Coordinates of C-alpha atoms in Angstrom, one line a residue:
Chain A
M1 CA 127.0 233.4 63.9
K2 CA 125.8 233.9 67.4
T3 CA 128.7 233.4 68.6
L4 CA 129.0 237.1 67.3
L5 CA 127.8 238.7 70.3
I6 CA 130.2 237.3 72.7
L7 CA 133.4 238.9 74.1
N8 CA 135.7 236.2 73.5
A9 CA 138.9 237.2 75.0
L10 CA 139.5 240.2 77.0
W11 CA 142.9 241.7 77.1
L12 CA 145.2 245.0 78.8
S13 CA 148.2 245.7 76.4
L14 CA 151.4 245.8 78.4
P15 CA 153.3 248.4 76.1
S16 CA 150.4 250.9 77.5
I17 CA 151.2 250.7 81.1
D18 CA 154.9 251.0 80.7
G19 CA 155.9 253.9 83.3
A20 CA 152.6 253.2 84.7
T21 CA 150.9 255.9 82.7
G22 CA 147.8 254.9 81.1
A23 CA 146.1 251.4 80.0
E24 CA 145.0 250.5 76.9
I25 CA 142.3 247.4 76.9
G26 CA 140.9 245.4 74.3
G27 CA 138.0 243.1 73.7
E28 CA 138.0 240.4 70.8
V29 CA 134.9 238.7 69.0
Y30 CA 135.8 235.4 67.1
V31 CA 133.6 233.9 64.6
P32 CA 134.4 230.5 64.1
D33 CA 132.8 230.3 60.9
R34 CA 135.3 232.2 59.2
Q35 CA 138.1 232.2 61.8
L36 CA 138.1 235.6 61.9
G37 CA 138.6 237.6 65.2
V38 CA 137.2 241.1 65.7
V39 CA 139.1 243.1 68.0
G40 CA 138.2 246.7 69.4
T41 CA 140.3 249.2 71.5
I42 CA 140.0 251.8 73.8
G43 CA 143.1 253.6 76.1
A44 CA 144.5 256.7 77.0
R45 CA 147.4 257.8 78.7
K46 CA 149.7 260.8 80.1
S47 CA 152.1 260.8 76.9
V48 CA 154.4 263.8 78.2
A49 CA 156.2 264.9 81.6
G50 CA 158.3 267.5 82.3
D51 CA 157.6 271.1 81.5
Y52 CA 154.8 269.9 79.5
S53 CA 151.6 267.7 80.1
A54 CA 149.6 265.8 77.5
I55 CA 146.8 263.2 77.4
A56 CA 146.7 260.9 74.2
G57 CA 143.3 259.0 74.0
G58 CA 142.4 256.6 71.4
V59 CA 140.3 253.7 69.9
G60 CA 141.5 250.8 67.7
V61 CA 139.6 248.3 65.2
E62 CA 141.4 245.2 63.8
A63 CA 140.6 241.8 62.3
R64 CA 142.6 239.0 62.6
W65 CA 142.4 235.7 60.8
Y66 CA 143.4 232.7 62.8
W67 CA 145.4 230.1 60.6
R68 CA 144.0 227.3 63.1
S69 CA 140.6 226.4 63.2
D70 CA 139.8 225.3 66.5
G71 CA 139.6 228.3 67.5
P72 CA 141.3 232.5 68.4
V73 CA 144.8 230.8 69.2
G74 CA 148.3 230.2 67.5
W75 CA 149.4 232.6 64.0
F76 CA 147.2 235.0 62.3
V77 CA 147.7 237.8 59.9
G78 CA 145.8 240.8 60.6
G79 CA 144.7 244.9 59.6
R80 CA 143.9 247.3 62.0
G81 CA 143.0 251.1 62.1
D82 CA 143.5 253.7 64.7
L83 CA 142.3 257.0 65.6
A84 CA 143.8 259.0 68.2
L85 CA 144.0 262.6 69.6
S86 CA 146.8 264.0 71.6
R87 CA 146.7 267.9 73.4
T88 CA 149.5 269.4 74.8
R89 CA 150.0 271.9 76.8
D90 CA 153.0 274.1 78.1
V91 CA 152.8 274.0 81.7
A92 CA 155.2 276.2 82.8
D93 CA 153.1 279.2 81.0
D94 CA 149.8 277.6 81.1
R95 CA 149.7 277.5 77.5
D96 CA 147.5 275.7 75.1
L97 CA 150.1 274.1 72.6
G98 CA 147.3 272.2 70.3
T99 CA 146.0 269.4 69.7
A100 CA 147.1 266.6 67.0
L101 CA 144.7 264.0 65.2
V102 CA 146.8 261.1 64.1
L103 CA 145.4 258.0 61.8
G104 CA 147.2 254.9 61.9
A105 CA 147.0 251.7 59.6
Q106 CA 149.1 248.5 59.6
G107 CA 149.6 244.9 59.0
L108 CA 149.7 242.7 61.4
F109 CA 151.2 239.0 61.7
G110 CA 151.1 237.9 65.1
Y111 CA 151.0 234.3 67.5
R112 CA 148.5 233.8 70.5
L113 CA 149.4 230.9 72.7
V114 CA 147.9 229.8 76.2
P115 CA 150.4 228.7 78.2
W116 CA 148.4 228.2 81.6
R117 CA 144.3 227.9 81.3
Q118 CA 142.9 231.1 79.5
L119 CA 145.6 233.0 79.9
E120 CA 146.9 234.5 76.4
L121 CA 150.1 235.8 75.5
T122 CA 149.5 237.5 71.9
P123 CA 152.9 238.7 70.9
S124 CA 152.4 240.7 67.3
I125 CA 154.5 242.2 64.8
G126 CA 153.4 245.2 62.0
L127 CA 154.2 247.4 59.1
G128 CA 152.4 250.0 59.1
F129 CA 152.0 253.7 59.2
R130 CA 150.5 257.1 61.2
N131 CA 149.1 259.9 59.3
E132 CA 149.0 263.1 61.9
H133 CA 147.1 266.2 61.5
D134 CA 147.3 269.4 63.7
L135 CA 144.4 270.7 64.5
S136 CA 145.6 274.6 65.3
G137 CA 146.8 274.2 61.8
R138 CA 150.5 275.2 62.6
L139 CA 152.4 272.8 61.4
P140 CA 151.0 270.4 57.6
P141 CA 150.3 267.2 58.0
W142 CA 152.7 264.5 58.1
T143 CA 153.0 260.8 57.5
L144 CA 155.4 258.2 58.9
G145 CA 156.1 254.6 58.5
S146 CA 157.0 252.3 60.7
F147 CA 157.4 248.7 62.4
T148 CA 155.2 248.2 65.1
V149 CA 155.4 245.8 67.7
G150 CA 153.1 244.6 70.4
L151 CA 152.7 242.2 73.6
E152 CA 149.2 242.4 74.9
V153 CA 147.9 239.6 77.9
G154 CA 144.4 237.8 78.4
W155 CA 142.2 236.0 78.8
L156 CA 140.0 233.7 76.9
F157 CA 136.3 232.9 77.4
Chain B
M1 CA 175.7 256.3 75.5
Q2 CA 175.3 252.7 76.6
K3 CA 175.0 251.2 73.7
P4 CA 177.0 252.5 70.1
T5 CA 174.0 254.5 68.4
N6 CA 175.2 252.7 65.4
A7 CA 172.8 249.8 65.9
L8 CA 170.5 250.1 63.1
P9 CA 170.2 247.5 61.1
V10 CA 166.6 247.3 61.9
Y11 CA 165.8 250.1 59.1
P12 CA 166.0 248.4 56.2
A13 CA 165.8 249.9 52.8
V14 CA 162.5 248.5 52.8
L15 CA 160.7 250.9 55.4
A16 CA 162.6 253.7 54.0
V17 CA 160.9 253.2 50.6
W18 CA 157.3 253.1 52.4
T19 CA 158.1 255.9 54.3
A20 CA 159.3 258.2 50.5
V21 CA 156.0 256.4 49.3
L22 CA 153.9 257.7 52.5
S23 CA 155.6 261.2 52.1
A24 CA 155.1 261.7 48.6
C25 CA 151.4 261.1 49.5
T26 CA 151.5 264.2 51.7
A27 CA 151.9 267.0 49.7
T28 CA 153.8 270.1 51.3
D29 CA 153.7 273.6 49.7
V30 CA 157.4 273.3 49.8
A31 CA 160.7 274.1 47.8
V32 CA 164.1 272.4 48.5
D33 CA 167.5 272.7 47.2
T34 CA 169.1 269.6 47.6
G35 CA 173.2 268.6 47.5
V36 CA 174.1 272.2 48.7
S37 CA 177.6 272.0 48.9
Y38 CA 178.9 274.1 51.7
D39 CA 182.2 273.0 52.1
D40 CA 184.2 271.7 48.7
R41 CA 187.5 269.7 50.1
Y42 CA 184.6 267.0 51.2
G43 CA 182.6 266.1 48.8
A44 CA 179.2 264.4 49.7
A45 CA 180.3 264.2 53.4
T46 CA 180.0 267.8 53.8
V47 CA 176.1 269.3 51.9
M48 CA 173.0 269.6 53.0
D49 CA 169.5 270.1 52.1
V50 CA 167.9 273.5 52.2
W51 CA 164.0 273.0 52.8
R52 CA 161.6 276.6 52.7
P53 CA 158.5 277.2 51.9
A54 CA 157.7 277.5 48.3
G55 CA 157.1 281.5 46.8
P56 CA 158.7 284.6 46.9
L57 CA 162.6 284.6 49.0
T58 CA 161.1 286.8 52.2
P59 CA 163.9 286.9 54.9
R60 CA 162.5 283.7 57.4
P61 CA 163.8 282.8 60.6
A62 CA 165.8 279.5 59.8
I63 CA 166.8 276.0 61.3
L64 CA 170.5 274.7 61.2
M65 CA 169.5 270.7 61.3
I66 CA 171.6 267.8 62.3
H67 CA 171.0 264.1 61.7
G68 CA 172.0 261.6 64.9
G69 CA 174.0 258.2 64.2
G70 CA 176.7 257.5 66.9
W71 CA 178.5 260.7 64.6
R72 CA 179.5 257.3 62.5
S73 CA 176.5 256.5 60.6
L74 CA 173.3 257.7 58.9
T75 CA 173.0 260.2 56.7
R76 CA 170.4 263.2 56.6
D77 CA 167.9 262.0 55.0
T78 CA 166.8 260.2 58.3
M79 CA 165.6 263.4 59.2
S80 CA 164.3 265.0 55.6
E81 CA 160.4 264.3 57.0
D82 CA 161.0 266.9 59.9
A83 CA 163.1 269.4 57.7
K84 CA 159.9 269.1 55.4
R85 CA 157.3 269.6 58.0
L86 CA 158.8 272.4 59.5
A87 CA 159.3 274.1 55.8
G88 CA 155.7 273.7 55.6
A89 CA 155.4 275.6 59.2
G90 CA 157.3 278.4 57.3
Y91 CA 161.0 278.3 58.2
V92 CA 164.0 277.6 56.1
V93 CA 165.6 274.3 57.2
A94 CA 169.5 273.2 56.5
N95 CA 169.3 269.8 57.1
V96 CA 173.1 269.2 56.7
E97 CA 175.4 266.1 56.5
Y98 CA 179.0 266.1 58.0
R99 CA 182.0 263.6 58.2
L100 CA 181.6 260.8 60.3
V101 CA 183.8 259.1 62.1
P102 CA 187.2 258.1 61.8
D103 CA 187.2 261.6 59.5
G104 CA 184.5 263.2 61.0
A105 CA 185.5 262.7 65.2
F106 CA 185.9 265.5 67.2
P107 CA 185.9 268.3 66.3
N108 CA 185.3 267.9 62.4
D109 CA 182.0 267.4 63.2
V110 CA 181.8 270.2 64.8
Q111 CA 184.0 272.4 62.4
D112 CA 181.1 270.8 59.5
C113 CA 178.0 272.1 61.3
L114 CA 179.9 275.4 62.2
C115 CA 181.0 275.8 58.3
A116 CA 177.4 275.0 57.5
L117 CA 176.2 277.1 59.5
A118 CA 178.3 280.2 58.1
Y119 CA 177.4 279.4 55.3
L120 CA 173.9 279.6 55.8
R121 CA 174.3 282.5 56.6
A122 CA 176.6 284.0 54.0
H123 CA 174.1 282.8 51.3
A124 CA 170.9 284.0 53.7
S125 CA 169.2 286.1 50.8
E126 CA 169.8 283.2 48.2
Y127 CA 167.8 281.2 50.4
G128 CA 165.8 283.5 52.1
V129 CA 167.4 283.3 55.5
D130 CA 167.1 285.7 58.0
P131 CA 170.7 285.2 59.3
A132 CA 169.7 286.7 62.6
R133 CA 167.0 284.2 64.0
I134 CA 169.0 280.7 63.3
A135 CA 168.3 277.7 65.8
S136 CA 170.0 274.6 65.4
F137 CA 167.9 271.1 65.7
G138 CA 169.4 267.9 66.3
Y139 CA 168.8 264.1 67.3
S140 CA 170.6 262.1 69.2
A141 CA 174.6 262.6 67.9
G142 CA 173.1 265.2 66.2
G143 CA 171.3 266.7 69.6
H144 CA 175.0 266.5 70.9
L145 CA 176.4 268.7 67.5
A146 CA 173.3 271.0 67.8
S147 CA 174.0 271.6 71.2
F148 CA 177.8 272.2 70.5
V149 CA 176.8 274.8 68.6
G150 CA 174.5 276.7 70.6
V151 CA 177.4 276.8 73.5
G152 CA 180.8 276.3 72.3
A153 CA 180.8 278.1 68.6
R154 CA 183.4 280.6 69.9
V155 CA 185.9 278.2 71.8
P156 CA 188.8 278.6 69.7
E157 CA 189.5 274.9 69.3
V158 CA 187.0 274.2 67.2
A159 CA 187.0 277.4 64.6
P160 CA 186.4 276.1 61.7
D161 CA 189.0 276.5 58.7
C162 CA 186.7 276.2 55.4
A163 CA 185.8 279.2 53.1
A164 CA 182.4 279.4 54.2
A165 CA 183.8 280.8 57.8
S166 CA 185.6 283.5 56.6
S167 CA 184.5 286.0 59.5
P168 CA 183.8 284.8 62.8
A169 CA 180.1 286.7 62.5
L170 CA 179.0 284.1 60.3
Y171 CA 179.6 281.6 62.6
V172 CA 178.0 283.1 66.2
P173 CA 175.9 280.8 67.9
P174 CA 171.9 280.1 66.6
I175 CA 169.9 281.7 69.0
A176 CA 168.0 278.9 69.8
V177 CA 168.8 274.8 70.4
V178 CA 166.4 271.9 70.0
A179 CA 168.5 268.9 71.7
G180 CA 166.5 265.7 71.1
A181 CA 168.1 262.9 73.1
G182 CA 172.0 264.5 73.1
P183 CA 175.1 263.4 75.2
E184 CA 175.9 266.5 76.6
D185 CA 179.0 265.6 79.3
L186 CA 180.5 262.8 77.3
R187 CA 182.2 262.6 80.5
T188 CA 179.8 260.6 82.2
E189 CA 178.8 258.8 79.0
P190 CA 180.0 254.5 79.2
Q191 CA 183.1 254.6 77.5
V192 CA 182.3 252.7 74.7
D193 CA 183.5 252.3 71.8
T194 CA 181.4 255.0 69.9
I195 CA 182.1 257.5 72.5
I196 CA 186.0 256.4 72.8
E197 CA 186.4 256.8 68.6
Y198 CA 184.9 259.7 68.6
V199 CA 186.8 261.9 71.3
G200 CA 189.7 260.5 70.2
G201 CA 190.7 258.3 73.7
T202 CA 189.8 257.0 76.9
L203 CA 188.6 259.4 80.0
E204 CA 191.5 258.4 81.2
D205 CA 193.9 258.5 78.5
V206 CA 192.3 262.4 77.5
P207 CA 190.4 263.9 79.9
A208 CA 190.6 267.6 78.8
R209 CA 189.6 266.5 74.9
Y210 CA 186.3 265.2 77.0
D211 CA 186.0 268.3 78.4
L212 CA 186.6 270.5 75.4
A213 CA 184.1 268.2 73.2
S214 CA 181.1 268.0 76.2
P215 CA 178.9 271.0 75.8
I216 CA 177.9 271.0 79.5
T217 CA 181.2 272.9 79.8
H218 CA 180.7 275.4 77.6
V219 CA 177.4 276.5 79.4
A220 CA 177.4 280.3 79.8
P221 CA 175.1 283.7 80.4
D222 CA 174.6 284.0 76.9
S223 CA 173.7 280.5 75.8
P224 CA 170.6 280.6 74.1
P225 CA 167.5 278.9 75.1
Y226 CA 166.9 274.9 75.1
L227 CA 164.0 273.0 74.1
F228 CA 165.3 269.2 75.6
V229 CA 163.6 266.0 73.7
Q230 CA 164.0 262.7 75.5
G231 CA 162.6 259.9 76.0
E232 CA 162.4 258.0 79.8
D233 CA 163.2 255.1 78.9
D234 CA 166.0 256.0 76.3
W235 CA 168.5 253.1 76.8
F236 CA 171.2 255.0 74.2
V237 CA 171.4 258.4 76.1
D238 CA 170.6 258.2 79.2
R239 CA 167.9 261.5 80.2
A240 CA 170.6 262.3 83.0
Q241 CA 172.7 264.0 80.4
A242 CA 169.7 266.4 79.4
I243 CA 168.4 266.9 83.0
A244 CA 172.1 267.6 83.6
M245 CA 172.3 270.1 81.1
Q246 CA 169.1 272.0 81.5
G247 CA 170.6 272.2 85.2
A248 CA 173.8 274.1 84.0
L249 CA 171.6 276.2 81.6
D250 CA 169.0 276.8 84.5
D251 CA 172.4 278.0 86.8
A252 CA 173.3 280.0 83.8
G253 CA 170.1 282.0 83.9
V254 CA 169.3 280.5 81.2
E255 CA 165.6 280.0 79.6
T256 CA 165.0 276.3 78.6
R257 CA 162.4 273.7 78.2
M258 CA 162.4 269.9 79.2
L259 CA 159.8 267.7 77.3
L260 CA 160.0 263.9 78.5
V261 CA 158.2 261.2 76.9
P262 CA 156.9 258.9 79.2
G263 CA 158.1 255.5 78.1
G264 CA 159.7 256.6 75.1
G265 CA 163.1 255.2 74.0
H266 CA 166.0 256.6 71.6
L267 CA 164.3 255.0 68.6
W268 CA 160.5 253.3 69.3
N269 CA 157.8 255.0 71.2
R270 CA 154.0 255.0 70.9
G271 CA 152.4 255.7 68.2
A272 CA 148.6 256.1 66.9
D273 CA 148.0 253.2 68.5
G274 CA 148.9 253.8 72.0
D275 CA 149.6 249.7 72.9
R276 CA 152.3 249.2 70.5
W277 CA 155.6 250.3 69.2
E278 CA 156.7 252.2 66.6
I279 CA 159.8 251.6 65.2
P280 CA 161.6 253.6 64.4
L281 CA 160.1 256.6 65.7
T282 CA 161.9 258.9 67.8
S283 CA 160.4 261.4 70.8
T284 CA 160.9 264.3 68.8
D285 CA 158.4 263.0 66.0
T286 CA 155.6 262.0 68.6
P287 CA 152.7 264.7 68.5
E288 CA 153.4 266.2 71.8
A289 CA 156.7 266.8 71.0
Q290 CA 156.4 268.6 67.7
A291 CA 153.8 271.0 69.0
A292 CA 156.1 271.7 71.9
I293 CA 158.7 272.4 69.0
V294 CA 157.5 274.5 67.0
D295 CA 156.1 276.4 69.8
F296 CA 159.7 276.5 71.0
L297 CA 160.8 278.1 67.6
D298 CA 157.7 280.6 67.6
H299 CA 158.4 282.0 70.9
T300 CA 162.4 282.2 70.1
I301 CA 163.0 282.6 65.9
G302 CA 159.9 282.9 65.3
H303 CA 157.9 281.7 61.9
A304 CA 157.8 284.3 59.0
I305 CA 158.6 287.9 59.1
G306 CA 157.4 290.4 61.0
D307 CA 156.3 288.0 63.7
A308 CA 157.2 288.8 67.2
R309 CA 160.0 287.0 68.5

């Protein structure tokens, strides 16, 4: 179990840098005895533009079970939970429109490939939901289901 | 539109069921009258669900909600969660069905929306609506229709002929518009089948119909205030549509707001996990847009009786 304290992968998620408005980084610790990867992510991004401004930030945890027994590569299934906060302002009137708390959960299915040295590419799909709370109390909470698509690029250690 | 918006096989029944299950788990104190017919001539094509806060029927501001689908597909069910949430915030929301292409080709769908608006006003006391405080809200093709209702309700060529619209006073324009990724100038859209079949010909063949069907040509100084919500990377409805419409409204002296979602698409955006795309997730359903929409509505139609506008 000593590998539990060693970071086995570090990556940047490609959707998070779309539009160059933010970044999300993630790390993974692999537990070989259980073929289990434990993932943590943290990120922030500019989430609106135009006459409004907003910054969204969040953290996530994820567990992945890899089909192969020789390392955190190949097919995996997993589950993930997220917590995010987003604060929105009306720039034109210089007013705070409130903060939203978003909780998300999803089941994942993906594949990690290593095309060159320790470079890793990990596309994945998922099915989940997010539960959103307007902390100003103006809107009631709501929950929406969705498919999810992700792609990360990183380095294995 | 660069691609037809009816390309939605990615929204299978399993996801609709999943969303319905989740919705049932989110308790919101609202009431709904489903399948209310606003024009008996077209059966289920011209009905609406009226969502409202539970409790006494006091006159409240209302929203005419119009779904998308390239004018040819989808139903009001795609907007039910939005309607339910806004009803929970104090609004009465009429989530409308309208005739789809081919039966609903322009201007028939516009006439349907105006009939729904007239019906809502004519039956205001039954649903607790303040008929003077109504906004339109739509997404995609529904954004186009919400916008058209906002600026083109008085255009003679689209005057409704339904029983509900017995008086022009019943279908005067709403006093605010929330336009989510709606085509505003069909003359500048790619000439794809979706557009051609909707307008009734190519731009070369029927240019006057394109003028008529484009909300941007009907902008006037007395047009209602607008909130545009638009994904910056929307491949279906380019953000240039909203930007052009905002420019026209600004030139006319009309109050506008623009909320752009960086990296946002037509049906995909980033959700709780910022590194993953959620599908479907429209720009209007992002937390930031929800905050902007309810703020815009509060400042245009108010959110409860006695509220300052």
